[in-house]
């Protein structure tokens, strides 16, 4: 089999461009799918040497092209290799130069399996050259640098604030060049681990790429520059969007186990994870002051995966373990031992026709309790999100009570004003009125919202601003409002699937 050369697209609107041996003219053409007026019909000349796996580039167009992030003006000539990034027009239309098989592959070309030349398949064994791949349409990127070898021992790290920090001193980098090694000890430590048989992996959240705050091509070059500085082979997993791949969720690690370690089982008892998002409080004063950690994402990621966790100071500088602030909600607690209601002797159903007013933040489990517990007991449910307004809820409750049917108001009802109209209606119709308050912390509410987003696409994200606003409005219900009884409701989750039960027991939010 002969070697082939491709320009692999780094943006979804482009297609793979197959290059032939010898000279190829690339530009604004039907074959490339590029319609950009700034791109000449003859923008670049690519002279491909299949045997040496090299490409001679000559810029033909008036507008410059990009070579690994650098600008190449008209008449510029240079050599491209496997893994280099070519922007047909500077800052636009990025492609990665890709030889199959790549240079320095141990297997002779004539003995290659056809799968080695599969164009659209994932590259899993080409550790003799730098490779990029994406997962689930770009939700995660994986970079495997030349020399990476699968291992049952994984030395894994966060990147920003752990391997590197900003030169500027800012929390977030100003540019992709705004970085330096976090400690001088980093390369030596990683080299020692590599020589001891560990595979070095990075797991990093980079949501700025999806939001357009970080240029993907620049970030790819930054990764290569960091690894070149470290002088050890690294496999980097980069979460681009929210969801299962973003720390503290375990998606990146699970992809490593299932798809990116040549099928070799990982010994978690030997492996470890290092990160700076460790939940540590502010420390010191003045010039020695250290900011409070921005989150718990790294520590909770290690917990979810089942790895020993270290801060960068503990790992690279051998400092003592530090105190850290535990999250408000612990998803691993025993929910089964909780009584559903407090007090336990609260009657359901009541001995008489009644109205129950639910109280709780969005995501606190009100609707789940109403559907699973109250509806089967014959309670009519009135929910403003379903019927469209509070006035419609009042009418539903009025009709139910007038027909001697108990009802439940499944709204947030976080303040006295929102509860008052329903209490007055119950009083007017001589019905008992009880208040059922969801006995959950804000931390558990955020956990529940994250869980719903992961398991049910119909649920939209509820941001912290809405929760904080409702929390500020919250007024604990009092008997004096007209309630015959105030009952606390504990969440006792039940799950349709075993993997959802496992997911709920993980830390899903990073604070």
Short mmCIF file of C-alpha atoms in Angstrom, two decimals:
data_model
loop_
_atom_site.label_atom_id
_atom_site.label_comp_id
_atom_site.label_asym_id
_atom_site.label_seq_id
_atom_site.Cartn_x
_atom_site.Cartn_y
_atom_site.Cartn_z
CA UNK A 1 0.00 0.00 0.00
CA UNK A 2 1.11 3.49 -0.79
CA UNK A 3 1.19 6.41 1.59
CA UNK A 4 -1.54 9.02 1.18
CA UNK A 5 -1.60 12.69 2.14
CA UNK A 6 -4.64 14.60 3.39
CA UNK A 7 -5.58 18.04 4.58
CA UNK A 8 -7.86 17.20 7.51
CA UNK A 9 -10.41 19.95 8.27
CA UNK A 10 -10.49 21.53 11.72
CA UNK A 11 -13.87 23.17 11.17
CA UNK A 12 -17.13 21.29 10.42
CA UNK A 13 -17.99 23.21 7.23
CA UNK A 14 -14.90 21.90 5.44
CA UNK A 15 -14.25 18.51 3.88
CA UNK A 16 -11.10 16.39 3.82
CA UNK A 17 -8.85 17.38 0.87
CA UNK A 18 -6.89 14.54 -0.73
CA UNK A 19 -3.50 15.61 -2.07
CA UNK A 20 -1.72 13.78 -4.87
CA UNK A 21 2.02 13.23 -5.11
CA UNK A 22 3.69 16.26 -6.67
CA UNK A 23 2.22 19.75 -7.05
CA UNK A 24 -1.32 20.58 -5.88
CA UNK A 25 -2.97 24.01 -6.21
CA UNK A 26 -5.42 24.77 -3.39
CA UNK A 27 -7.74 27.76 -3.16
CA UNK A 28 -11.31 28.94 -3.74
CA UNK A 29 -12.47 25.92 -5.66
CA UNK A 30 -15.38 23.51 -5.89
CA UNK A 31 -13.08 20.68 -4.85
CA UNK A 32 -12.12 22.37 -1.56
CA UNK A 33 -15.55 23.82 -0.76
CA UNK A 34 -13.92 27.20 0.04
CA UNK A 35 -16.01 30.14 -1.20
CA UNK A 36 -14.24 32.90 0.72
CA UNK A 37 -13.63 35.94 -1.51
CA UNK A 38 -10.38 36.61 0.36
CA UNK A 39 -9.07 33.26 -0.82
CA UNK A 40 -7.55 33.27 -4.32
CA UNK A 41 -8.48 30.49 -6.72
CA UNK A 42 -4.76 29.67 -6.61
CA UNK A 43 -3.99 30.47 -2.98
CA UNK A 44 -1.23 27.96 -2.16
CA UNK A 45 0.91 25.43 -3.98
CA UNK A 46 1.57 22.19 -2.10
CA UNK A 47 4.32 19.96 -3.50
CA UNK A 48 3.88 16.56 -1.80
CA UNK A 49 6.71 14.06 -1.35
CA UNK A 50 4.98 10.85 -0.24
CA UNK A 51 8.17 8.90 0.38
CA UNK A 52 9.66 11.49 2.75
CA UNK A 53 6.24 12.55 4.11
CA UNK A 54 7.03 16.23 3.46
CA UNK A 55 5.10 19.04 1.77
CA UNK A 56 6.74 22.10 0.20
CA UNK A 57 4.45 25.11 0.58
CA UNK A 58 4.48 28.20 -1.61
CA UNK A 59 2.02 31.07 -1.01
CA UNK A 60 0.56 32.22 -4.34
CA UNK A 61 -2.38 34.43 -3.31
CA UNK A 62 -2.33 38.12 -2.44
CA UNK A 63 -3.68 37.45 1.06
CA UNK A 64 -1.40 35.62 3.50
CA UNK A 65 -1.92 32.08 4.74
CA UNK A 66 -1.20 30.72 8.23
CA UNK A 67 1.51 28.18 9.06
CA UNK A 68 1.23 26.87 12.64
CA UNK A 69 -0.21 30.22 13.68
CA UNK A 70 2.41 32.33 11.89
CA UNK A 71 1.60 34.56 8.92
CA UNK A 72 2.98 33.59 5.52
CA UNK A 73 2.94 36.41 2.96
CA UNK A 74 2.77 36.02 -0.84
CA UNK A 75 5.83 34.17 -2.27
CA UNK A 76 6.67 32.65 1.16
CA UNK A 77 8.09 29.14 0.85
CA UNK A 78 8.49 26.61 3.66
CA UNK A 79 8.22 22.91 4.46
CA UNK A 80 5.22 21.30 6.16
CA UNK A 81 5.27 18.04 8.07
CA UNK A 82 2.73 15.62 9.47
CA UNK A 83 0.64 17.38 12.14
CA UNK A 84 1.36 20.95 11.01
CA UNK A 85 -1.57 23.36 10.79
CA UNK A 86 -2.19 25.21 7.53
CA UNK A 87 -4.72 28.06 7.33
CA UNK A 88 -5.50 28.53 3.64
CA UNK A 89 -6.11 32.20 4.45
CA UNK A 90 -4.50 33.53 7.63
CA UNK A 91 -6.99 33.00 10.48
CA UNK A 92 -9.42 31.11 8.23
CA UNK A 93 -9.98 27.63 6.80
CA UNK A 94 -7.60 25.62 9.03
CA UNK A 95 -6.46 22.16 7.98
CA UNK A 96 -4.02 19.69 9.53
CA UNK A 97 -1.43 18.08 7.26
CA UNK A 98 -1.91 14.35 7.66
CA UNK A 99 0.04 11.44 6.18
CA UNK A 100 -1.29 7.89 6.42
CA UNK A 101 0.73 6.07 7.50
CA UNK A 102 2.56 8.84 9.30
CA UNK A 103 6.36 9.16 9.07
CA UNK A 104 8.47 6.89 11.25
CA UNK A 105 5.74 4.27 11.57
CA UNK A 106 7.42 1.01 12.53
CA UNK A 107 5.30 -1.14 10.24
CA UNK A 108 6.48 -1.25 6.59
CA UNK A 109 3.97 0.36 4.27
CA UNK A 110 3.46 -2.81 2.25
CA UNK A 111 2.48 -4.73 5.41
CA UNK A 112 -0.10 -2.24 6.68
CA UNK A 113 -3.63 -3.38 7.45
CA UNK A 114 -6.17 -1.41 5.39
CA UNK A 115 -7.57 -0.02 8.66
CA UNK A 116 -4.27 1.82 9.15
CA UNK A 117 -5.22 3.94 6.16
CA UNK A 118 -8.85 4.46 7.12
CA UNK A 119 -9.55 8.10 6.42
CA UNK A 120 -12.48 8.80 8.73
CA UNK A 121 -11.67 6.31 11.50
CA UNK A 122 -10.15 7.21 14.84
CA UNK A 123 -6.40 6.94 15.22
CA UNK A 124 -5.60 4.71 18.18
CA UNK A 125 -2.15 3.32 17.54
CA UNK A 126 -0.22 6.03 15.70
CA UNK A 127 1.92 7.11 18.64
CA UNK A 128 4.87 7.67 16.35
CA UNK A 129 3.43 11.07 15.37
CA UNK A 130 1.30 13.82 16.89
CA UNK A 131 -2.43 13.20 16.35
CA UNK A 132 -5.67 15.06 17.05
CA UNK A 133 -9.13 13.50 17.26
CA UNK A 134 -12.51 14.74 18.40
CA UNK A 135 -15.29 13.02 20.32
CA UNK A 136 -19.06 13.47 19.86
CA UNK A 137 -18.84 16.20 17.25
CA UNK A 138 -16.28 18.25 19.11
CA UNK A 139 -17.55 18.01 22.70
CA UNK A 140 -14.05 16.81 23.57
CA UNK A 141 -10.69 16.90 21.78
CA UNK A 142 -7.88 14.40 22.31
CA UNK A 143 -4.26 15.21 21.49
CA UNK A 144 -1.73 12.38 21.52
CA UNK A 145 1.84 13.55 21.13
CA UNK A 146 4.59 11.55 19.50
CA UNK A 147 5.99 8.85 21.79
CA UNK A 148 2.94 8.27 23.98
CA UNK A 149 2.61 4.64 25.09
CA UNK A 150 -0.36 2.96 26.72
CA UNK A 151 0.20 1.95 30.33
CA UNK A 152 -1.61 0.53 33.34
CA UNK A 153 -0.20 3.46 35.36
CA UNK A 154 -1.54 6.96 34.68
CA UNK A 155 0.01 10.17 36.02
CA UNK A 156 -2.76 12.66 35.27
CA UNK A 157 -2.88 16.43 35.64
CA UNK A 158 -5.02 19.49 35.21
CA UNK A 159 -3.23 21.99 32.96
CA UNK A 160 -3.92 25.65 33.87
CA UNK A 161 -2.70 26.42 37.39
CA UNK A 162 -1.06 23.02 37.67
CA UNK A 163 1.36 22.40 34.78
CA UNK A 164 1.38 26.04 33.66
CA UNK A 165 0.37 29.48 34.97
CA UNK A 166 0.02 32.87 33.32
CA UNK A 167 3.05 35.10 32.75
CA UNK A 168 0.83 38.13 33.27
CA UNK A 169 -0.27 37.05 36.74
CA UNK A 170 -3.92 37.21 35.66
CA UNK A 171 -6.28 34.41 36.63
CA UNK A 172 -7.05 33.80 32.94
CA UNK A 173 -4.49 34.17 30.12
CA UNK A 174 -4.64 37.28 27.96
CA UNK A 175 -3.43 35.38 24.89
CA UNK A 176 -2.37 31.84 24.02
CA UNK A 177 1.25 32.94 24.59
CA UNK A 178 0.49 34.09 28.14
CA UNK A 179 1.86 31.02 29.91
CA UNK A 180 4.92 29.68 31.69
CA UNK A 181 5.65 26.49 33.61
CA UNK A 182 4.08 26.57 37.05
CA UNK A 183 7.28 25.35 38.76
CA UNK A 184 10.81 24.63 37.51
CA UNK A 185 10.37 21.14 38.98
CA UNK A 186 7.59 20.18 36.56
CA UNK A 187 9.65 18.76 33.61
CA UNK A 188 11.96 16.74 35.87
CA UNK A 189 9.00 15.25 37.77
CA UNK A 190 7.15 14.26 34.60
CA UNK A 191 10.29 12.80 33.02
CA UNK A 192 10.91 10.69 36.13
CA UNK A 193 7.35 9.36 36.06
CA UNK A 194 7.60 8.59 32.35
CA UNK A 195 10.83 6.65 32.94
CA UNK A 196 9.01 4.72 35.69
CA UNK A 197 6.44 3.51 33.20
CA UNK A 198 3.68 6.06 33.77
CA UNK A 199 1.66 7.47 30.91
CA UNK A 200 1.34 11.26 31.31
CA UNK A 201 -2.18 12.62 30.70
CA UNK A 202 -3.74 16.08 30.93
CA UNK A 203 -7.45 16.57 31.65
CA UNK A 204 -8.49 20.18 31.11
CA UNK A 205 -11.77 22.09 30.85
CA UNK A 206 -11.61 24.67 28.06
CA UNK A 207 -15.14 26.05 27.77
CA UNK A 208 -13.76 29.28 26.31
CA UNK A 209 -13.25 27.50 22.99
CA UNK A 210 -16.97 26.74 22.59
CA UNK A 211 -17.87 30.28 23.70
CA UNK A 212 -15.50 31.81 21.13
CA UNK A 213 -13.25 33.38 23.77
CA UNK A 214 -10.32 31.10 22.89
CA UNK A 215 -9.21 30.42 19.34
CA UNK A 216 -9.08 26.66 18.73
CA UNK A 217 -6.13 26.77 16.37
CA UNK A 218 -4.11 28.92 18.75
CA UNK A 219 -4.97 26.59 21.60
CA UNK A 220 -3.80 23.58 19.59
CA UNK A 221 -0.47 25.26 19.02
CA UNK A 222 -0.27 26.15 22.71
CA UNK A 223 -0.69 22.48 23.65
CA UNK A 224 2.14 21.51 21.31
CA UNK A 225 4.38 24.26 22.69
CA UNK A 226 3.74 23.18 26.29
CA UNK A 227 4.57 19.56 25.52
CA UNK A 228 7.70 20.61 23.62
CA UNK A 229 8.78 22.59 26.71
CA UNK A 230 8.16 19.61 28.98
CA UNK A 231 10.07 17.23 26.66
CA UNK A 232 7.87 14.27 27.59
CA UNK A 233 5.08 12.67 25.52
CA UNK A 234 1.61 13.60 26.73
CA UNK A 235 -1.95 12.63 25.92
CA UNK A 236 -4.29 15.59 26.51
CA UNK A 237 -8.07 15.38 26.92
CA UNK A 238 -9.80 18.73 26.39
CA UNK A 239 -13.46 19.27 27.36
CA UNK A 240 -14.88 21.96 25.08
CA UNK A 241 -18.51 22.13 26.24
CA UNK A 242 -20.62 21.57 29.34
CA UNK A 243 -21.84 18.04 29.93
CA UNK A 244 -20.46 14.61 30.75
CA UNK A 245 -16.91 15.32 29.55
CA UNK A 246 -16.44 18.42 31.68
CA UNK A 247 -14.80 17.99 35.10
CA UNK A 248 -15.83 17.03 37.73
CA UNK A 249 -17.80 14.54 35.62
CA UNK A 250 -15.74 11.49 34.61
CA UNK A 251 -16.31 11.48 30.83
CA UNK A 252 -12.73 12.34 29.83
CA UNK A 253 -11.28 9.63 32.07
CA UNK A 254 -13.79 7.03 30.87
CA UNK A 255 -12.84 7.80 27.26
CA UNK A 256 -9.20 7.17 28.17
CA UNK A 257 -10.10 3.82 29.71
CA UNK A 258 -12.38 2.64 26.91
CA UNK A 259 -10.86 4.13 23.77
CA UNK A 260 -7.45 5.75 24.28
CA UNK A 261 -5.24 3.28 26.15
CA UNK A 262 -4.99 0.40 23.65
CA UNK A 263 -7.33 -1.70 25.76
CA UNK A 264 -4.88 -1.92 28.68
CA UNK A 265 -6.75 -1.84 32.04
CA UNK A 266 -5.64 0.99 34.32
CA UNK A 267 -4.59 0.32 37.90
CA UNK A 268 -6.30 3.15 39.76
CA UNK A 269 -4.59 2.27 43.02
CA UNK A 270 -1.24 3.23 41.45
CA UNK A 271 -2.49 6.10 39.27
CA UNK A 272 -3.23 9.62 40.55
CA UNK A 273 -4.55 13.05 39.60
CA UNK A 274 -3.10 16.51 40.33
CA UNK A 275 -5.04 19.78 40.11
CA UNK A 276 -5.33 23.26 41.60
CA UNK A 277 -9.16 23.42 41.78
CA UNK A 278 -9.10 21.81 45.20
CA UNK A 279 -11.51 23.85 47.34
CA UNK A 280 -8.80 25.45 49.47
CA UNK A 281 -9.68 28.64 51.40
CA UNK A 282 -7.86 31.96 51.07
CA UNK A 283 -4.49 31.88 52.80
CA UNK A 284 -2.09 34.54 54.06
CA UNK A 285 -2.11 38.31 53.74
CA UNK A 286 -0.47 40.99 51.64
CA UNK A 287 2.20 39.75 49.25
CA UNK A 288 1.95 36.20 50.61
CA UNK A 289 -1.82 36.09 50.08
CA UNK A 290 -3.14 33.16 48.06
CA UNK A 291 -6.57 33.38 46.51
CA UNK A 292 -9.33 30.99 47.45
CA UNK A 293 -9.49 28.13 44.91
CA UNK A 294 -12.04 28.97 42.23
CA UNK A 295 -13.75 25.58 42.55
CA UNK A 296 -13.52 21.95 43.64
CA UNK A 297 -13.57 20.58 40.09
CA UNK A 298 -10.21 18.77 40.20
CA UNK A 299 -10.61 17.24 43.65
CA UNK A 300 -14.15 16.06 42.86
CA UNK A 301 -13.06 14.73 39.44
CA UNK A 302 -10.47 12.54 41.18
CA UNK A 303 -13.14 11.36 43.65
CA UNK A 304 -15.62 10.51 40.89
CA UNK A 305 -12.96 8.58 38.96
CA UNK A 306 -11.51 6.87 42.04
CA UNK A 307 -7.98 8.31 42.01
CA UNK A 308 -5.70 9.61 44.74
CA UNK A 309 -5.67 13.42 44.56
CA UNK A 310 -2.82 15.89 45.12
CA UNK A 311 -2.56 19.65 44.81
CA UNK A 312 0.32 20.97 42.65
CA UNK A 313 2.18 22.08 45.79
CA UNK A 314 1.86 18.63 47.38
CA UNK A 315 2.94 16.83 44.20
CA UNK A 316 5.72 19.04 42.83
CA UNK A 317 6.99 20.73 46.01
CA UNK A 318 6.27 17.99 48.58
CA UNK A 319 4.34 20.37 50.87
CA UNK A 320 2.01 19.12 53.59
CA UNK A 321 -1.62 18.38 52.83
CA UNK A 322 -3.85 21.43 53.18
CA UNK A 323 -7.32 21.95 54.59
CA UNK A 324 -10.13 22.31 52.11
CA UNK A 325 -13.78 23.27 52.22
CA UNK A 326 -16.10 20.37 51.55
CA UNK A 327 -19.10 20.86 49.26
CA UNK A 328 -22.46 21.66 50.80
CA UNK A 329 -24.08 18.52 49.43
CA UNK A 330 -22.74 14.96 49.63
CA UNK A 331 -24.36 12.79 46.92
CA UNK A 332 -22.92 9.61 48.42
CA UNK A 333 -25.07 9.75 51.56
CA UNK A 334 -27.67 7.06 52.35
CA UNK A 335 -30.97 8.47 51.08
CA UNK A 336 -32.82 5.21 51.74
CA UNK A 337 -32.51 5.63 55.52
CA UNK A 338 -34.31 8.99 55.43
CA UNK A 339 -37.98 9.13 56.29
CA UNK A 340 -39.98 10.69 53.47
CA UNK A 341 -41.81 13.07 55.78
CA UNK A 342 -40.91 14.94 58.97
CA UNK A 343 -42.70 14.48 61.29
CA UNK A 344 -42.96 10.79 60.42
CA UNK A 345 -46.56 10.61 61.60
CA UNK A 346 -47.75 13.25 59.10
CA UNK A 347 -50.82 11.69 57.47
CA UNK A 348 -51.06 11.04 53.76
CA UNK A 349 -53.71 11.19 52.57
CA UNK A 350 -55.36 13.44 55.12
CA UNK A 351 -58.57 12.37 56.83
CA UNK A 352 -60.39 15.29 55.21
CA UNK A 353 -60.43 17.22 51.95
CA UNK A 354 -57.42 19.51 51.93
CA UNK A 355 -55.06 21.75 50.00
CA UNK A 356 -51.31 21.16 50.17
CA UNK A 357 -49.06 24.07 49.25
CA UNK A 358 -45.59 22.95 48.16
CA UNK A 359 -42.57 25.19 48.93
CA UNK A 360 -39.13 24.75 47.34
CA UNK A 361 -36.64 26.07 44.82
CA UNK A 362 -36.61 24.84 41.21
CA UNK A 363 -34.93 21.45 41.19
CA UNK A 364 -35.78 20.68 44.81
CA UNK A 365 -37.96 17.70 43.85
CA UNK A 366 -41.45 19.16 44.32
CA UNK A 367 -42.88 17.88 41.06
CA UNK A 368 -41.31 14.45 41.56
CA UNK A 369 -42.92 14.19 45.03
CA UNK A 370 -46.31 15.36 43.71
CA UNK A 371 -46.26 12.93 40.79
CA UNK A 372 -44.90 9.89 42.65
CA UNK A 373 -46.58 10.33 46.04
CA UNK A 374 -49.58 12.68 45.97
CA UNK A 375 -51.12 11.99 42.54
CA UNK A 376 -51.56 8.22 43.25
CA UNK A 377 -53.40 9.20 46.45
CA UNK A 378 -55.96 11.15 44.44
CA UNK A 379 -54.65 14.70 44.82
CA UNK A 380 -55.32 17.06 41.91
CA UNK A 381 -52.08 18.79 40.90
CA UNK A 382 -52.02 22.48 39.95
CA UNK A 383 -48.75 23.65 38.41
CA UNK A 384 -48.32 27.13 36.90
CA UNK A 385 -45.61 25.95 34.46
CA UNK A 386 -48.08 23.41 33.05
CA UNK A 387 -51.33 25.40 33.04
CA UNK A 388 -49.78 28.79 32.26
CA UNK A 389 -50.57 31.04 35.23
CA UNK A 390 -51.21 31.28 38.97
CA UNK A 391 -54.80 32.30 38.23
CA UNK A 392 -55.33 29.02 36.35
CA UNK A 393 -53.87 27.13 39.34
CA UNK A 394 -56.36 28.88 41.68
CA UNK A 395 -59.24 27.82 39.43
CA UNK A 396 -58.07 24.18 39.34
CA UNK A 397 -57.81 24.13 43.14
CA UNK A 398 -61.21 25.78 43.55
CA UNK A 399 -62.91 23.23 41.30
CA UNK A 400 -61.19 20.33 43.10
CA UNK A 401 -62.11 21.50 46.60
CA UNK A 402 -65.71 22.28 45.61
CA UNK A 403 -66.01 18.67 44.43
CA UNK A 404 -64.47 17.43 47.72
CA UNK A 405 -61.19 16.44 46.03
CA UNK A 406 -57.87 17.24 47.71
CA UNK A 407 -55.41 19.33 45.69
CA UNK A 408 -51.75 20.33 45.72
CA UNK A 409 -50.16 23.58 44.52
CA UNK A 410 -46.93 22.51 42.79
CA UNK A 411 -45.25 25.95 42.45
CA UNK A 412 -42.12 27.32 44.14
CA UNK A 413 -44.20 29.45 46.59
CA UNK A 414 -41.03 30.79 48.20
CA UNK A 415 -42.59 33.90 49.81
CA UNK A 416 -45.69 34.66 51.89
CA UNK A 417 -47.31 36.68 49.11
CA UNK A 418 -47.33 33.77 46.66
CA UNK A 419 -48.81 31.44 49.30
CA UNK A 420 -51.43 33.88 50.63
CA UNK A 421 -53.94 33.63 47.76
CA UNK A 422 -54.07 29.83 48.02
CA UNK A 423 -54.37 29.86 51.82
CA UNK A 424 -57.28 32.30 51.52
CA UNK A 425 -58.99 30.09 48.94
CA UNK A 426 -58.73 27.04 51.22
CA UNK A 427 -60.11 29.05 54.14
CA UNK A 428 -63.00 30.37 52.01
CA UNK A 429 -63.99 26.81 51.07
CA UNK A 430 -63.49 25.46 54.63
CA UNK A 431 -60.70 23.10 53.53
CA UNK A 432 -57.67 22.19 55.59
CA UNK A 433 -54.44 23.76 54.31
CA UNK A 434 -51.04 22.21 54.95
CA UNK A 435 -47.58 23.32 53.79
CA UNK A 436 -45.04 20.77 52.54
CA UNK A 437 -41.49 22.19 52.40
CA UNK A 438 -38.75 20.47 50.40
CA UNK A 439 -36.00 19.73 52.92
CA UNK A 440 -33.02 20.16 50.57
CA UNK A 441 -29.98 22.45 50.53
CA UNK A 442 -29.14 24.80 47.66
CA UNK A 443 -26.20 22.46 46.96
CA UNK A 444 -28.57 19.54 46.43
CA UNK A 445 -30.82 21.69 44.25
CA UNK A 446 -27.87 22.48 41.97
CA UNK A 447 -26.96 18.78 41.95
CA UNK A 448 -30.51 17.84 40.96
CA UNK A 449 -30.57 20.41 38.16
CA UNK A 450 -27.25 19.10 36.80
CA UNK A 451 -28.56 15.53 37.00
CA UNK A 452 -31.74 16.45 35.11
CA UNK A 453 -29.74 18.12 32.35
CA UNK A 454 -27.58 15.02 31.93
CA UNK A 455 -30.46 12.55 31.87
CA UNK A 456 -33.35 14.47 30.28
CA UNK A 457 -32.80 16.70 27.25
CA UNK A 458 -36.18 18.40 27.81
CA UNK A 459 -34.91 20.19 30.92
CA UNK A 460 -33.26 23.55 30.36
CA UNK A 461 -30.47 24.97 32.47
CA UNK A 462 -31.44 27.06 35.49
CA UNK A 463 -28.64 29.49 36.15
CA UNK A 464 -27.32 30.56 39.54
CA UNK A 465 -28.81 34.04 39.16
CA UNK A 466 -32.36 32.64 39.20
CA UNK A 467 -31.61 30.40 42.17
CA UNK A 468 -29.98 33.23 44.10
CA UNK A 469 -32.93 35.52 43.43
CA UNK A 470 -35.40 32.92 44.69
CA UNK A 471 -33.22 32.09 47.67
CA UNK A 472 -33.20 35.80 48.58
CA UNK A 473 -37.01 35.93 48.36
CA UNK A 474 -37.44 32.74 50.42
CA UNK A 475 -39.48 33.19 53.59
CA UNK A 476 -39.86 30.08 55.76
CA UNK A 477 -43.56 29.23 56.10
CA UNK A 478 -45.18 29.79 59.50
CA UNK A 479 -48.29 28.28 61.07
CA UNK A 480 -49.60 31.83 61.50
CA UNK A 481 -50.08 32.06 57.72
CA UNK A 482 -53.03 29.70 58.15
CA UNK A 483 -51.41 26.28 57.89
CA UNK A 484 -52.79 23.39 59.92
CA UNK A 485 -49.37 21.70 59.72
CA UNK A 486 -45.94 22.32 58.21
CA UNK A 487 -44.28 19.13 56.93
CA UNK A 488 -40.73 18.69 55.68
CA UNK A 489 -40.19 16.44 52.63
CA UNK A 490 -36.91 14.57 52.17
CA UNK A 491 -35.82 13.43 48.72
CA UNK A 492 -35.70 9.66 48.32
CA UNK A 493 -34.54 9.32 44.70
CA UNK A 494 -35.59 6.40 42.56
CA UNK A 495 -34.02 5.73 39.18
CA UNK A 496 -35.19 4.24 35.92
CA UNK A 497 -31.69 2.94 35.14
CA UNK A 498 -28.76 1.62 37.17
CA UNK A 499 -26.30 3.97 35.44
CA UNK A 500 -28.46 6.95 36.50
CA UNK A 501 -28.27 5.77 40.11
CA UNK A 502 -24.48 5.61 39.78
CA UNK A 503 -24.43 9.07 38.19
CA UNK A 504 -26.52 10.64 40.97
CA UNK A 505 -24.00 9.37 43.53
CA UNK A 506 -21.21 11.38 41.83
CA UNK A 507 -20.31 15.01 42.37
CA UNK A 508 -21.93 16.78 39.41
CA UNK A 509 -21.17 20.44 40.20
CA UNK A 510 -17.79 21.92 41.05
CA UNK A 511 -18.66 24.09 44.08
#
